Short mmCIF file of C-alpha atoms and ligand atoms in Angstrom, two decimals:
data_model
loop_
_atom_site.label_atom_id
_atom_site.label_comp_id
_atom_site.label_asym_id
_atom_site.label_seq_id
_atom_site.Cartn_x
_atom_site.Cartn_y
_atom_site.Cartn_z
CA MET A 1 -4.57 21.92 67.54
CA MET A 2 -2.31 20.01 64.89
CA LYS A 3 -5.69 21.20 62.01
CA TYR A 4 -4.21 25.02 63.32
CA SER A 5 -0.56 25.01 63.38
CA LEU A 6 -0.71 23.40 59.91
CA LYS A 7 -3.38 25.72 58.03
CA TYR A 8 -0.67 28.27 59.32
CA SER A 9 2.10 26.46 58.49
CA LEU A 10 0.27 26.42 54.30
CA ILE A 11 -0.72 29.98 55.07
CA PHE A 12 2.95 30.69 55.30
CA LEU A 13 4.80 28.43 52.92
CA ILE A 14 2.29 30.84 49.92
CA VAL A 15 3.03 33.87 51.10
CA LEU A 16 6.17 32.46 50.97
CA LEU A 17 6.28 31.28 47.55
CA ALA A 18 4.32 34.14 46.19
CA GLY A 19 6.95 36.07 47.98
CA CYS A 20 9.67 34.55 45.30
CA ASN A 21 7.57 34.66 42.55
CA VAL A 22 7.53 38.79 43.12
CA GLY A 23 11.08 38.79 42.87
CA LYS A 24 11.22 36.58 40.06
CA ASN A 25 9.47 39.37 37.89
CA LYS A 26 11.50 41.80 38.82
CA ASN A 27 14.21 40.04 37.88
CA GLU A 28 12.79 39.39 33.91
CA THR A 29 12.20 43.41 34.37
CA ILE A 30 14.97 45.61 32.19
CA PRO A 31 17.78 46.16 33.51
CA GLN A 32 17.84 50.23 34.65
CA ASP A 33 21.14 50.45 32.95
CA GLU A 34 19.03 49.06 29.42
CA THR A 35 18.80 52.27 27.25
CA LEU A 36 16.18 53.29 24.92
CA PHE A 37 17.18 53.33 21.50
CA PRO A 38 20.93 51.14 20.54
CA LYS A 39 24.32 52.63 21.46
CA GLY A 40 25.47 51.86 17.22
CA ASP A 41 29.16 52.08 16.80
CA LYS A 42 32.02 54.17 18.31
CA ILE A 43 32.68 57.35 16.91
CA ALA A 44 35.49 56.86 15.11
CA ASN A 45 36.38 60.70 13.86
CA ASN A 46 38.92 64.34 14.90
CA ASN A 47 35.26 66.02 15.68
CA PHE A 48 34.84 64.19 19.11
CA THR A 49 37.16 64.29 22.22
CA GLY A 50 37.00 61.34 24.24
CA THR A 51 34.79 58.21 23.69
CA ALA A 52 31.18 58.71 22.37
CA TRP A 53 29.16 56.20 20.30
CA VAL A 54 26.49 57.36 17.12
CA GLN A 55 23.38 55.16 16.31
CA MET A 56 21.65 56.77 12.73
CA MET A 57 17.65 56.65 14.01
CA VAL A 58 16.52 58.65 10.91
CA SER A 59 18.80 59.17 7.59
CA ASN A 60 18.49 62.37 5.68
CA ASP A 61 16.65 62.47 2.14
CA SER A 62 14.79 65.45 0.55
CA THR A 63 11.08 64.64 1.85
CA TYR A 64 12.00 65.72 5.86
CA ASN A 65 15.91 67.24 5.41
CA THR A 66 16.74 65.80 8.53
CA SER A 67 18.58 63.08 10.61
CA ILE A 68 18.28 62.08 13.23
CA GLY A 69 20.71 60.12 15.94
CA ASN A 70 21.25 58.67 19.25
CA VAL A 71 24.35 60.12 21.07
CA THR A 72 26.19 58.59 23.84
CA PHE A 73 29.24 60.24 25.39
CA GLU A 74 31.21 58.52 28.09
CA PRO A 75 31.64 61.02 31.18
CA GLY A 76 34.19 63.69 29.87
CA ALA A 77 33.39 63.14 26.19
CA ARG A 78 32.37 66.24 23.58
CA THR A 79 31.90 67.49 20.59
CA ASN A 80 33.77 69.95 19.18
CA TRP A 81 32.91 73.17 18.72
CA HIS A 82 30.45 72.98 16.14
CA LYS A 83 27.14 75.00 13.60
CA HIS A 84 24.18 73.84 12.35
CA PRO A 85 23.48 75.83 8.99
CA GLY A 86 19.76 74.80 9.79
CA GLY A 87 20.01 74.82 13.29
CA GLN A 88 19.72 71.69 16.00
CA ILE A 89 17.14 70.35 18.72
CA LEU A 90 18.53 68.18 21.45
CA LEU A 91 16.28 65.73 23.51
CA VAL A 92 18.44 64.48 26.77
CA THR A 93 17.97 60.48 27.20
CA ASP A 94 20.22 60.00 29.93
CA GLY A 95 22.57 60.61 32.01
CA GLU A 96 24.05 64.64 33.12
CA GLY A 97 25.98 66.78 30.52
CA TYR A 98 26.52 70.52 29.24
CA TYR A 99 25.41 72.20 26.23
CA GLN A 100 27.14 75.84 25.42
CA GLU A 101 27.04 78.09 23.13
CA LYS A 102 30.15 80.09 22.00
CA GLY A 103 30.80 83.57 24.57
CA LYS A 104 28.44 82.23 26.97
CA PRO A 105 27.86 79.97 30.63
CA ALA A 106 27.06 76.34 29.64
CA GLN A 107 24.22 75.19 30.75
CA LEU A 108 23.58 71.61 32.65
CA LEU A 109 22.16 69.36 30.96
CA ARG A 110 19.72 66.59 32.72
CA LYS A 111 17.58 63.67 31.09
CA GLY A 112 14.33 65.13 30.14
CA ASP A 113 15.96 68.47 28.82
CA VAL A 114 15.13 69.90 25.14
CA ILE A 115 17.43 72.09 23.65
CA LYS A 116 17.09 73.96 21.00
CA ILE A 117 19.98 75.14 19.32
CA PRO A 118 19.73 77.95 16.53
CA PRO A 119 20.77 78.01 13.13
CA ASP A 120 24.87 78.99 12.42
CA THR A 121 25.46 79.55 16.43
CA GLU A 122 29.28 77.84 17.45
CA HIS A 123 28.23 75.25 20.73
CA TRP A 124 29.27 72.23 21.81
CA HIS A 125 27.53 69.45 23.95
CA GLY A 126 28.87 66.64 25.28
CA ALA A 127 29.36 64.59 29.07
CA ALA A 128 29.64 65.97 32.50
CA PRO A 129 33.22 65.41 33.50
CA GLY A 130 32.20 62.40 36.01
CA LYS A 131 28.89 61.32 34.31
CA GLY A 132 27.67 59.87 30.91
CA LEU A 133 25.08 61.60 28.75
CA THR A 134 23.01 60.11 25.76
CA HIS A 135 20.75 62.12 24.05
CA ILE A 136 19.39 62.46 20.31
CA ALA A 137 20.44 65.17 18.24
CA ILE A 138 17.50 66.07 15.54
CA SER A 139 19.13 68.14 12.91
CA PRO A 140 16.40 69.44 10.82
CA ASN A 141 16.73 72.02 7.42
CA LEU A 142 19.45 70.01 5.55
CA GLN A 143 19.05 71.25 2.23
CA LYS A 144 20.66 74.44 4.22
CA GLY A 145 23.81 72.41 4.69
CA SER A 146 25.03 70.00 6.55
CA VAL A 147 27.47 70.26 10.56
CA VAL A 148 30.37 72.65 9.90
CA TRP A 149 32.92 71.05 12.17
CA LEU A 150 35.25 73.69 14.28
CA GLN A 151 38.28 73.33 16.54
CA PRO A 152 38.35 71.17 19.80
CA VAL A 153 36.75 72.12 22.68
CA THR A 154 40.42 72.49 25.53
CA ASP A 155 40.09 70.32 28.24
CA GLU A 156 40.91 73.98 30.07
CA GLU A 157 37.72 75.11 27.88
CA TYR A 158 35.64 72.12 29.55
CA SER A 159 37.13 72.14 32.93
CA GLN A 160 36.39 75.80 33.60
CA SER A 161 32.88 75.38 31.57
CA THR A 162 32.00 72.51 33.86
CA LYS A 163 33.03 73.68 37.19
MN1 LIG B 201 25.61 70.36 17.50
#
């Protein structure tokens, strides 16, 4: 009788320890709020409203004529209106935000979305009012010229487009 009791106690102990190990391994995995690419530096110019961060991943050169940056917007943050002579492609990697072309309704952006912005098309992109947004911005054909910055997206325009 004692033998069985000891046997089951040992089994129980082994199961318990295995359970602890599973927990330990879980804690060693990458936290969910960890981003795929670095957040980079806070953007310190007047081309954005609110707080945004950028990490340049590929700098322009004469072989590719393309720059690639990882951009993170805090809730409510957005670019000014602007246009790209060579167009732009956005790959949304996290959060929730909006993309809007002048004169059109804003489009909701979610993780996994791909946005192709035609050349010389006035637009803005940024976070949702209550949620941050991270996207990779690919700017190709830079031999045609770099981004042309325009006026800020006013609070009125932003709240109209994101409600
Ligand atoms: Mn753009």
